XYZ file of C-alpha atoms in Angstrom:
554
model
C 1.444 -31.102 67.009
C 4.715 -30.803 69.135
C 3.040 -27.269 70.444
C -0.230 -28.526 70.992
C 1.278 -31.128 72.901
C 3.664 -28.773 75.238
C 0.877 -26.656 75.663
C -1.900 -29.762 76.677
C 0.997 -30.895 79.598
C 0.807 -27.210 80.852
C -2.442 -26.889 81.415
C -2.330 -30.334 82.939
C 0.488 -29.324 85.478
C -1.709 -26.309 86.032
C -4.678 -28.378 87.076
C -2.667 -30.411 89.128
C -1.654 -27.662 91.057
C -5.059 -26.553 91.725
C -6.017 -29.274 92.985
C -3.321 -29.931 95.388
C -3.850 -26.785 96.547
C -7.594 -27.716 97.499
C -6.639 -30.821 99.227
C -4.236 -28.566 100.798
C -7.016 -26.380 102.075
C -9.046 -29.020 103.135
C -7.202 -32.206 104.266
C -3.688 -30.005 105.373
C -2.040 -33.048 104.351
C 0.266 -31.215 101.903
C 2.584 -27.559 101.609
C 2.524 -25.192 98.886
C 5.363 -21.943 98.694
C 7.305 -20.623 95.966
C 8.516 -17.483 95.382
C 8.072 -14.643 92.204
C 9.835 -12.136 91.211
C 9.880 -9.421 87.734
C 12.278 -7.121 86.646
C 10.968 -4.377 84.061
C 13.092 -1.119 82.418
C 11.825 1.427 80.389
C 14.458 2.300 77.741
C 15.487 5.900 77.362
C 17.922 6.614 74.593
C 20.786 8.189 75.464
C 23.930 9.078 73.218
C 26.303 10.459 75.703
C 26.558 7.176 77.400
C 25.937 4.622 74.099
C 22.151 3.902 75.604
C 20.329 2.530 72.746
C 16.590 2.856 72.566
C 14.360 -0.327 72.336
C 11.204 -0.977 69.976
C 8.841 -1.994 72.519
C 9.995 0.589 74.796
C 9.874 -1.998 78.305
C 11.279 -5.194 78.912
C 10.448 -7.731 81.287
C 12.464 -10.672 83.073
C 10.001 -12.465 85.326
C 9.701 -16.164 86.880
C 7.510 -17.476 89.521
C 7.896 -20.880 91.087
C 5.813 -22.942 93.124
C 6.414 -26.172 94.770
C 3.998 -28.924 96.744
C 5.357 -31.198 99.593
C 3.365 -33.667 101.385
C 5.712 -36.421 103.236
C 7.774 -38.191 100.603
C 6.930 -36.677 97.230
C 7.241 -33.013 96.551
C 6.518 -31.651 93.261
C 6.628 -28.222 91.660
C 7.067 -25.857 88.241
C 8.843 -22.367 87.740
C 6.590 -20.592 84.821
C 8.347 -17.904 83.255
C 7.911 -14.973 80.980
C 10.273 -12.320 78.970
C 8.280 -10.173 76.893
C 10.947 -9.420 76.100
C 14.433 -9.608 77.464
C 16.352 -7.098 78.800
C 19.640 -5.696 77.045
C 22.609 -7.427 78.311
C 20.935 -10.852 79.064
C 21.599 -13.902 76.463
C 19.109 -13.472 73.848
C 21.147 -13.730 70.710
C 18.492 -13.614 67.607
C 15.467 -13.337 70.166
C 16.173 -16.905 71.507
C 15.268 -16.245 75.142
C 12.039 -14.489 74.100
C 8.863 -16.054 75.188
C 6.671 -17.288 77.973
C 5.723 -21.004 79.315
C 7.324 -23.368 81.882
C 10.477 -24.679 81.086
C 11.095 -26.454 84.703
C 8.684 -28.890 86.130
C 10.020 -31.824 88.462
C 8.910 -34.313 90.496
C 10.438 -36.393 93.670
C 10.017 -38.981 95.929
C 11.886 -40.246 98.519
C 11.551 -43.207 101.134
C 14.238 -44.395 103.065
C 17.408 -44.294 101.299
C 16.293 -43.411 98.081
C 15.497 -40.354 96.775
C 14.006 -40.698 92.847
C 14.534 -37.313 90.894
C 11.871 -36.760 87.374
C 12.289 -34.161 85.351
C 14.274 -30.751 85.405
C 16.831 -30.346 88.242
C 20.386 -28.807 89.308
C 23.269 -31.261 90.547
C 26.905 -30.357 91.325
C 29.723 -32.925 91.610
C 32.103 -32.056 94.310
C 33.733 -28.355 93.176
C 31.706 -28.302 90.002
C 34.929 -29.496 88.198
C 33.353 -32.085 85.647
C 29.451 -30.998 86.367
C 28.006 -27.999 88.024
C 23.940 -27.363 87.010
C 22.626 -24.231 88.179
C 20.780 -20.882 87.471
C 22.301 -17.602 87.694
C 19.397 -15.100 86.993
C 21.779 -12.091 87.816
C 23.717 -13.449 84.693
C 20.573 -15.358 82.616
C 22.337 -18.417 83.432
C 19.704 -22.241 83.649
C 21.827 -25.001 82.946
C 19.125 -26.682 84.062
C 19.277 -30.888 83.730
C 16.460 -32.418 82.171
C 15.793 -36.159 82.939
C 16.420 -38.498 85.238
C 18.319 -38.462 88.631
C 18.746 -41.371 92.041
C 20.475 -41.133 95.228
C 20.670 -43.558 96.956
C 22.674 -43.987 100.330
C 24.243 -47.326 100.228
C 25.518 -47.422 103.808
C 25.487 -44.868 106.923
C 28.156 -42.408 105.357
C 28.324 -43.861 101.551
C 25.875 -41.686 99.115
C 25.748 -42.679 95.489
C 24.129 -40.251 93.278
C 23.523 -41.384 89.445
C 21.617 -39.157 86.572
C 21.154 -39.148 82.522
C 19.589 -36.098 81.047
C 19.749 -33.278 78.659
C 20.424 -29.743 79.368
C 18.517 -26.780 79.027
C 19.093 -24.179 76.384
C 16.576 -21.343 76.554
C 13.247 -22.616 75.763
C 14.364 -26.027 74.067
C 17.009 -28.443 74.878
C 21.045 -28.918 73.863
C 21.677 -31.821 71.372
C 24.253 -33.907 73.922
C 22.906 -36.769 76.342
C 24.852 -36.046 79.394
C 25.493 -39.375 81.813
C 27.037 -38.760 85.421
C 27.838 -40.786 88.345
C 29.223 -39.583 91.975
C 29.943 -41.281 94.940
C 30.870 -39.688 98.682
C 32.771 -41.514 101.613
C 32.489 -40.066 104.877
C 34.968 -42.030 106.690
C 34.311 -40.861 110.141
C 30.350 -42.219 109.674
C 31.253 -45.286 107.813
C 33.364 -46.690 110.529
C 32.128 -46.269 114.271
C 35.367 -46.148 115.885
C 35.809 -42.750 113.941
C 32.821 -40.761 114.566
C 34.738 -39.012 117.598
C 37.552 -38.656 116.386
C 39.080 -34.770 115.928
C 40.208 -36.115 112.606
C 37.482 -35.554 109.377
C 38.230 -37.415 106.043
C 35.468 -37.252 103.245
C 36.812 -38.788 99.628
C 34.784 -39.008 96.292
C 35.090 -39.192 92.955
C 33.038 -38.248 90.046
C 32.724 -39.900 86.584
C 30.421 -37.487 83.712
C 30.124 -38.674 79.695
C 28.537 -36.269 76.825
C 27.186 -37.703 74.009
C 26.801 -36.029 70.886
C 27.300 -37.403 67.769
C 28.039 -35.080 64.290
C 29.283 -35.540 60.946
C 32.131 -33.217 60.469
C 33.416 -32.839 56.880
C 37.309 -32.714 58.211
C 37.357 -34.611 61.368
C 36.836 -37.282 63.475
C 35.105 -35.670 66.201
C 34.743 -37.990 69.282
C 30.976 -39.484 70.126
C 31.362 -39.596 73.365
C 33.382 -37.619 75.605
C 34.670 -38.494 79.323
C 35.725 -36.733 82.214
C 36.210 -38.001 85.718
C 37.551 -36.213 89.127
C 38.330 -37.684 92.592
C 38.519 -35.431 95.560
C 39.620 -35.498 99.342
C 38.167 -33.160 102.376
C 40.613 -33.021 105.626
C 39.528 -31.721 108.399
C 41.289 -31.495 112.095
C 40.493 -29.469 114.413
C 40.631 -25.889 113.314
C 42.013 -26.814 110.036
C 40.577 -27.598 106.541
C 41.935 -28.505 103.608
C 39.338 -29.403 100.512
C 41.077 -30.691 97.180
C 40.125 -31.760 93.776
C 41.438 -33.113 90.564
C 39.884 -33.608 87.127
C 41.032 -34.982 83.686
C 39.030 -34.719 80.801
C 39.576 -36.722 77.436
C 39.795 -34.997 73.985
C 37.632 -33.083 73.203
C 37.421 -31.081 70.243
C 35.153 -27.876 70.288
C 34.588 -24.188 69.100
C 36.066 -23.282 72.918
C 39.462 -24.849 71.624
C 39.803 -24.829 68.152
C 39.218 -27.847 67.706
C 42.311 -29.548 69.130
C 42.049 -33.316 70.253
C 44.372 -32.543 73.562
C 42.784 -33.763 77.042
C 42.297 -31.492 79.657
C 43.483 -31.223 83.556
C 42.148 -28.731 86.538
C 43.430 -29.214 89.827
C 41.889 -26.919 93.081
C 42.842 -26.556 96.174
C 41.389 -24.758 99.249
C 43.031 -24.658 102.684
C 41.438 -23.110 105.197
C 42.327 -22.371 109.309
C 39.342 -21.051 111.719
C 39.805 -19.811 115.445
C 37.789 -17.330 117.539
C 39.081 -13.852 116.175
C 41.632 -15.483 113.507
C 40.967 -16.682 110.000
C 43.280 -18.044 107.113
C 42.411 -18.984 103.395
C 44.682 -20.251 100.976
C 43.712 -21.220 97.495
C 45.337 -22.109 94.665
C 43.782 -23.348 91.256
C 45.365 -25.138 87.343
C 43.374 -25.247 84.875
C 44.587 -26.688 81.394
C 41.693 -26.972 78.383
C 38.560 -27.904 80.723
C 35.843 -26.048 78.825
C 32.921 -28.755 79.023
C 29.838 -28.568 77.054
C 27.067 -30.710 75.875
C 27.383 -28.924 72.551
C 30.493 -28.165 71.138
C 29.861 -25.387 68.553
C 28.147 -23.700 71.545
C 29.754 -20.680 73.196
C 29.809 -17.672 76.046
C 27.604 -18.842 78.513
C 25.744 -21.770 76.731
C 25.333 -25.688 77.625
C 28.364 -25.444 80.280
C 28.423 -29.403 82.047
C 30.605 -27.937 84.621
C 32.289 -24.934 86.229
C 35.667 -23.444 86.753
C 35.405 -21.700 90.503
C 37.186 -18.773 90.512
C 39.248 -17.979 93.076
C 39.784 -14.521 93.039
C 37.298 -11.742 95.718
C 33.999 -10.623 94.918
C 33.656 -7.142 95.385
C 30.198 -5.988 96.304
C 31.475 -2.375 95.981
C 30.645 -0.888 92.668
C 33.768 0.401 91.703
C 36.253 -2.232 92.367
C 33.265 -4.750 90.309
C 34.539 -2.259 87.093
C 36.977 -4.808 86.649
C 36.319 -8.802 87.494
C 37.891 -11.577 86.919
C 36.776 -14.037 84.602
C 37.752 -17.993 84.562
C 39.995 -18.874 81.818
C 39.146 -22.310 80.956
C 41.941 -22.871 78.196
C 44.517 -22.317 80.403
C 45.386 -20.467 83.923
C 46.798 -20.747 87.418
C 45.799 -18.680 90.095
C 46.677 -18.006 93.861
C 44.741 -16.737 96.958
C 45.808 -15.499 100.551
C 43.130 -13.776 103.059
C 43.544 -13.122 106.266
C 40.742 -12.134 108.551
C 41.250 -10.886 111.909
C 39.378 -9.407 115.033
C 41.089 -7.216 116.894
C 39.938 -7.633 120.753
C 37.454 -5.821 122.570
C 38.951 -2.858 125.121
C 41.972 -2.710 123.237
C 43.807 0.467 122.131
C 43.262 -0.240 118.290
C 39.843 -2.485 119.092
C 38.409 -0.058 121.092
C 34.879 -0.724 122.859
C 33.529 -3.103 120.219
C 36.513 -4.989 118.458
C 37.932 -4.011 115.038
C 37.638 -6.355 111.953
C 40.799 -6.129 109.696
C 41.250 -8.044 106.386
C 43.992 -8.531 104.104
C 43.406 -10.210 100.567
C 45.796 -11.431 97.473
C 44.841 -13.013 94.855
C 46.819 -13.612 91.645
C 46.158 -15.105 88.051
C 48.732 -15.823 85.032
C 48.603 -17.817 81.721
C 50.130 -21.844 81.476
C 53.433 -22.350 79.775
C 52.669 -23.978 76.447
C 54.959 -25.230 73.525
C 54.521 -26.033 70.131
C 54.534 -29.733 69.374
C 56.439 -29.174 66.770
C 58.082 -26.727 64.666
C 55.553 -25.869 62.089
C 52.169 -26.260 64.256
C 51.226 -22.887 66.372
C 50.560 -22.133 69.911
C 48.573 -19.489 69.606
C 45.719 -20.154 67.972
C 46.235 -23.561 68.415
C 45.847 -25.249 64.878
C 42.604 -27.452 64.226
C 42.701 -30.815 64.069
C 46.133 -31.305 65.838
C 47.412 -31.983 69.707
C 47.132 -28.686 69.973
C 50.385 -28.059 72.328
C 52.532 -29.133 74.940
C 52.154 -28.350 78.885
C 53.760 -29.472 81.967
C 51.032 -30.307 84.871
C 51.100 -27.121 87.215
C 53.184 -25.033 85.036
C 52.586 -20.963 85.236
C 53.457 -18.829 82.505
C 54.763 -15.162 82.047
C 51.986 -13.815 81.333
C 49.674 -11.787 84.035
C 46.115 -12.103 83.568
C 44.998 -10.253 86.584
C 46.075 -9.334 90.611
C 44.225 -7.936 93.129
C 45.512 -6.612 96.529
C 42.536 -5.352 99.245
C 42.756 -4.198 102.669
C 39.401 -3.362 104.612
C 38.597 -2.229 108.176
C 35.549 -2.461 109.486
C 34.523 -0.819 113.109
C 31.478 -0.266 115.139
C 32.380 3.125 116.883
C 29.526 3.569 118.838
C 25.463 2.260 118.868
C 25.180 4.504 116.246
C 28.141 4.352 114.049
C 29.106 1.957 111.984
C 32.102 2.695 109.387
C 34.390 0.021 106.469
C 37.190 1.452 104.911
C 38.683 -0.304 102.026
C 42.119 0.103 99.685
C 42.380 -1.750 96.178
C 44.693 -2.522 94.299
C 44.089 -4.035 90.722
C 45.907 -4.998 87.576
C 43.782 -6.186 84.907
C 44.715 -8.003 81.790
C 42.259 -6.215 79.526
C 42.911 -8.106 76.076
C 42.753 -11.403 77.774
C 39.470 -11.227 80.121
C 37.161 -8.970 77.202
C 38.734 -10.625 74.371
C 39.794 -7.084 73.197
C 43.277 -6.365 71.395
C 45.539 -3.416 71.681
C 43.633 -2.385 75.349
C 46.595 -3.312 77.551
C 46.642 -3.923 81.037
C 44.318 -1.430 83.607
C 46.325 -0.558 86.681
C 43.707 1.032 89.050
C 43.792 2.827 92.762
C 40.650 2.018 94.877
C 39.693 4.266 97.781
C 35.903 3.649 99.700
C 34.956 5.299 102.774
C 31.742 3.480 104.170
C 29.606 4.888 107.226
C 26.459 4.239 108.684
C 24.356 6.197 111.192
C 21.931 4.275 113.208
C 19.204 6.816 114.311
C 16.543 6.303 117.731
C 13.807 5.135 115.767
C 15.074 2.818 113.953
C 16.148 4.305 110.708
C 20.095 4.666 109.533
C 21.618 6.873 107.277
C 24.621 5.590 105.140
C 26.639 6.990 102.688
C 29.957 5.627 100.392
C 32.903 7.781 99.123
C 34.485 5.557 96.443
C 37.567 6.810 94.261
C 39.337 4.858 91.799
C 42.658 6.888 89.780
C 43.682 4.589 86.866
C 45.191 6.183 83.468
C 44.406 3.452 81.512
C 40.899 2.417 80.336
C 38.262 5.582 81.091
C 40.155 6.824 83.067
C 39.581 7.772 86.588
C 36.192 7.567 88.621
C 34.695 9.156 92.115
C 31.052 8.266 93.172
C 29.032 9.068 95.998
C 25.926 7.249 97.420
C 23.507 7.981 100.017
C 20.810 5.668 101.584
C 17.958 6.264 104.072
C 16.201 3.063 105.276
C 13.679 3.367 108.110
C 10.864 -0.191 109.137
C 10.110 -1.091 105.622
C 11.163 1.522 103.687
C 14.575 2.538 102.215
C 15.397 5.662 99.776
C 18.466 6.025 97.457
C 20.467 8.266 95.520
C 23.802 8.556 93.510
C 25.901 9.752 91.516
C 29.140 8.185 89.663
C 31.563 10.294 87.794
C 34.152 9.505 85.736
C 36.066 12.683 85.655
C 39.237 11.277 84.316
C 37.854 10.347 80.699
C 39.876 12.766 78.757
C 36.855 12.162 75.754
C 33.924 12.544 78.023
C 33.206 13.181 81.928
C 30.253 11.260 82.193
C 27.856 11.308 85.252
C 26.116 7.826 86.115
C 23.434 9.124 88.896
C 20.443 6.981 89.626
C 17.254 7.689 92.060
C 15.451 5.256 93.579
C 13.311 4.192 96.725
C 11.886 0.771 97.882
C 9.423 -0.951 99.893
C 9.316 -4.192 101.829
C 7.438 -5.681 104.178
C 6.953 -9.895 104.906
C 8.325 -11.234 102.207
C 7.469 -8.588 99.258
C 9.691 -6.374 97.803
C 9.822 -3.527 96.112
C 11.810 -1.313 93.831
C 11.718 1.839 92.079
C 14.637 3.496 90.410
C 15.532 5.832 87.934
C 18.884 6.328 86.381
C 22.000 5.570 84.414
C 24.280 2.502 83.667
C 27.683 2.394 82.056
C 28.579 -0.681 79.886
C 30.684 -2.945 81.392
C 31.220 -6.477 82.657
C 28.890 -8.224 85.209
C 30.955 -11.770 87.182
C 29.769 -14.099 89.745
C 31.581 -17.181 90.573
C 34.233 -16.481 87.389
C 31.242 -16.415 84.907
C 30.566 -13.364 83.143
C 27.638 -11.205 80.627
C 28.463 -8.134 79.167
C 26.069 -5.312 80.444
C 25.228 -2.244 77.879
C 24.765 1.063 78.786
C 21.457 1.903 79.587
C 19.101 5.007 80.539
C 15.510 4.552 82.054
C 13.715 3.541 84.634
C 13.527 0.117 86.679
C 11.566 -1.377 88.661
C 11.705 -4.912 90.358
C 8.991 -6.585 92.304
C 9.500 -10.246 94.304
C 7.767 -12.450 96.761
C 7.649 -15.126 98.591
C 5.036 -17.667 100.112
């Protein structure tokens, strides 16, 4: 009945649709645009590189979403299909197999108040105690389920209150999650103020889970709390953006159970001139995994998220090795600098030179046993778990990255970035894998481009990376011709260092866009390894085939 049911509301969001999209036609009163997209590989087995073969030889990923507006109420549905999912995305037992719509929302807004139905994404301040959101590079939809109001009380006071469930794959996780923000903006609240060179924003969060379950050894709480409060500076040139949250116990798979609260504190500092720019970041974290289920685990039923603080390199082989948020304990640091060197300069030259300089640094959190018979590490069930001192940093290096780039414009025509890395990478900790030790690795990545007369470039990338730990060392080579709508690849990365293997990686593709349709073809070779955005991670497998990717919007 529960089927017949989902699949009745479907059909009736479907008809819906069409007939919006009639009155659109014909009365122009309303807006319809979305956006689709598929991803499809053909599996080749491969034994050299681990590549596994699949039964249905292709899998798909796709997702399309549309969305009607007409003055205050908008309204729209993503339907999506994975027939079925491909290797490396969660899917444990099949669970993200399938097809239908599992987001469909509705909203209406007059005035101050905006009225949210339905699925939707909400972040409180840094994401601290509640970050919603969807990752498809990582199969990530967190998506909220229920009901959400904002409501602006006063020019420069918005309130924002929600109850809902979350998303997990095609059904929802058992905990009730309850949330309430609010946001000062002094400088709009108070009139005297709105000139001033002086910016002060506060707010503070307050999020509950409930889920209730009859555990045969302990008292596991109901209801669990966590709150944050947060202040934004801003003078001038400088910005400084802090945030602190405190969570109460809250026992769960992530911790072993252990009824300790949990802290994170973040802080981002920033100064901004023409030509000049400074970051400086540093983030605690003490047991702040948060979930609306807490047997659940990897990427699953996450209320909120634990920023990461360390670069994102878009360069392949620097992204070998990422950093991945610790959420039962760390402390990390960040410096950048960015600078332009001037135009007509000896070392700007004609156009200016762009030179940055980035440090960031991770460790464990000094923790001690509560007493002399209970363990550290793994904490024990059912206890306190351990001791900590707010801010402390342990001994223990999870990861540090040092990067240097330059980028120039020589000419019209020739563009270059050259870029030195430097990482140390706590392999045990961040895979979960003993006995691996820590990678020390070398980066090297030449970058140029050549802009031709009608319009078409040529680049290519040199990247080298000597480590002796690990695989071993690496070299790859890329080249890329785009001209108007049209862009053809090829490369080839080698990891001639592997003292087992010396393994080629080359892929072959070409793509095609024009308006907004794209386009992809490609043939090749993955290695296994670990994909990261934002600190959150999925393990990719190694892989042989071919791939193709097609999105659009309208």
């Amino acid at each position: 009945m529960k089927k017949i049911f989902t699949l009745f509301l479907n059909l009736a969001g479907l008809g819906i649709f069409s007939l919006l999209a009639q009155e659109n036609t014909e009365n122009n009163s309303g807006q319809i645009t979305g956006n689709f997209q598929t991803d499809a590989q053909y599996y080749i087995e491969d034994q050299s590189i681990g590549a596994t073969a699949v039964k249905e030889y292709m899998l798909v990923n796709s997702w399309a979403n549309f969305i009607y507006s007409n003055q205050n109420f908008s309204a729209g549905f993503r339907y999506e299909g994975y027939m079925n999912t491909l290797l490396g995305y969660p899917n444990s037992g099949g669970i993200n197999d399938g097809i239908g719509i599992p987001f469909r929302w509705a909203m209406f807004s007059k005035d101050d108040l905006e009225i949210t139905v339905g699925n939707f994404y909400e972040q409180f301040g840094n994401g601290l105690v509640l970050r919603s959101y969807e990752e498809k590079m990582l199969g990530i939809d967190n998506a909220l389920d229920g009901f959400r109001i904002k409501y602006q009380l006063h020019k420069g006071i918005n309130l924002t209150g929600l109850i809902a469930k979350q998303r997990y794959y095609w059904n929802h996780g058992p905990g009730i999650i309850r949330g309430f923000d609010g946001t000062i903006q002094i400088n709009e609240v108070f009139q005297s103020l709105e000139e001033s060179s002086l910016r002060l924003n506060i707010g503070g969060s307050f999020v509950s889970k409930f889920q209730h379950e009859d555990h045969p050894l302990y008292n596991l709480p109901d209801n669990v709390a966590a709150m944050s409060g947060r202040i934004m500076i801003r003078y001038k040139n400088f910005d400084i953006n802090s945030e602190y949250a405190y969570k109460f116990n809250d026992p769960s798979l992530d911790n072993s159970y252990i009824f300790k609260p949990g802290q994170a504190l973040l802080i981002n500092t920033s100064y901004a001139k023409k030509g000049l720019g400074i970051v400086l970041s540093t983030k605690w974290v003490d047991n702040m995994a948060f979930r609306s289920d807490r047997n659940a685990s990897l990427t699953d039923l996450n209320i909120n998220q634990l920023p990461e603080i360390t670069k994102n390199h878009i360069y392949v082989l620097p992204a070998f090795y990422p950093y991945a948020t610790q959420p039962n304990g760390e402390w990390g640091a960040k410096a950048e600098i960015m600078y332009k060197i001037p135009k007509n300069t000896l070392l700007g030259g004609k156009y200016g030179t762009n030179v940055s300089l980035n440090y960031s640094r991770a460790h464990d959190i000094k923790k001690t046993q509560i007493n002399d018979s209970t363990p550290v590490f793994p904490p024990a069930s059912g206890t306190y778990g351990y001791n900590t001192k707010f801010f402390s940093i342990g001994d223990k290096l999870y990861f540090q990255d040092i990067n240097f780039e330059i980028s120039k414009k020589w000419s019209k025509k020739i563009l270059s970035n050259f870029s030195y890395v430097y990482l140390i990478y706590n392999y045990d900790v961040l895979r979960g894998i003993t006995g691996h030790g820590n990678v020390y690795a070398h980066i090297g990545i030449v970058d140029m481009t050549y802009k031709f007369e009608n319009s078409s470039a040529l680049k290519t990338e040199i990247q080298h990376m000597f480590t002796k730990q690990d695989e071993g060392s690496w070299v790859l080579g890329m080249i890329e011709y785009s001209l108007p709508g049209w862009f053809f690849t090829v490369f080839d990365n080698w990891n001639y260092g592997n003292p087992e293997s010396k393994k080629h990686y080359y892929s072959i593709g070409f793509g095609h866009i024009s308006g907004g349709t794209r386009i992809q073809l490609s043939y090749g070779k993955q290695r296994a390894g670990v994909m990261c955005i934002g600190g959150v991670c999925r393990n990719v497998p190694a892989s042989n085939g071919v791939f193709v990717s097609i999105s659009s919007t309208f």
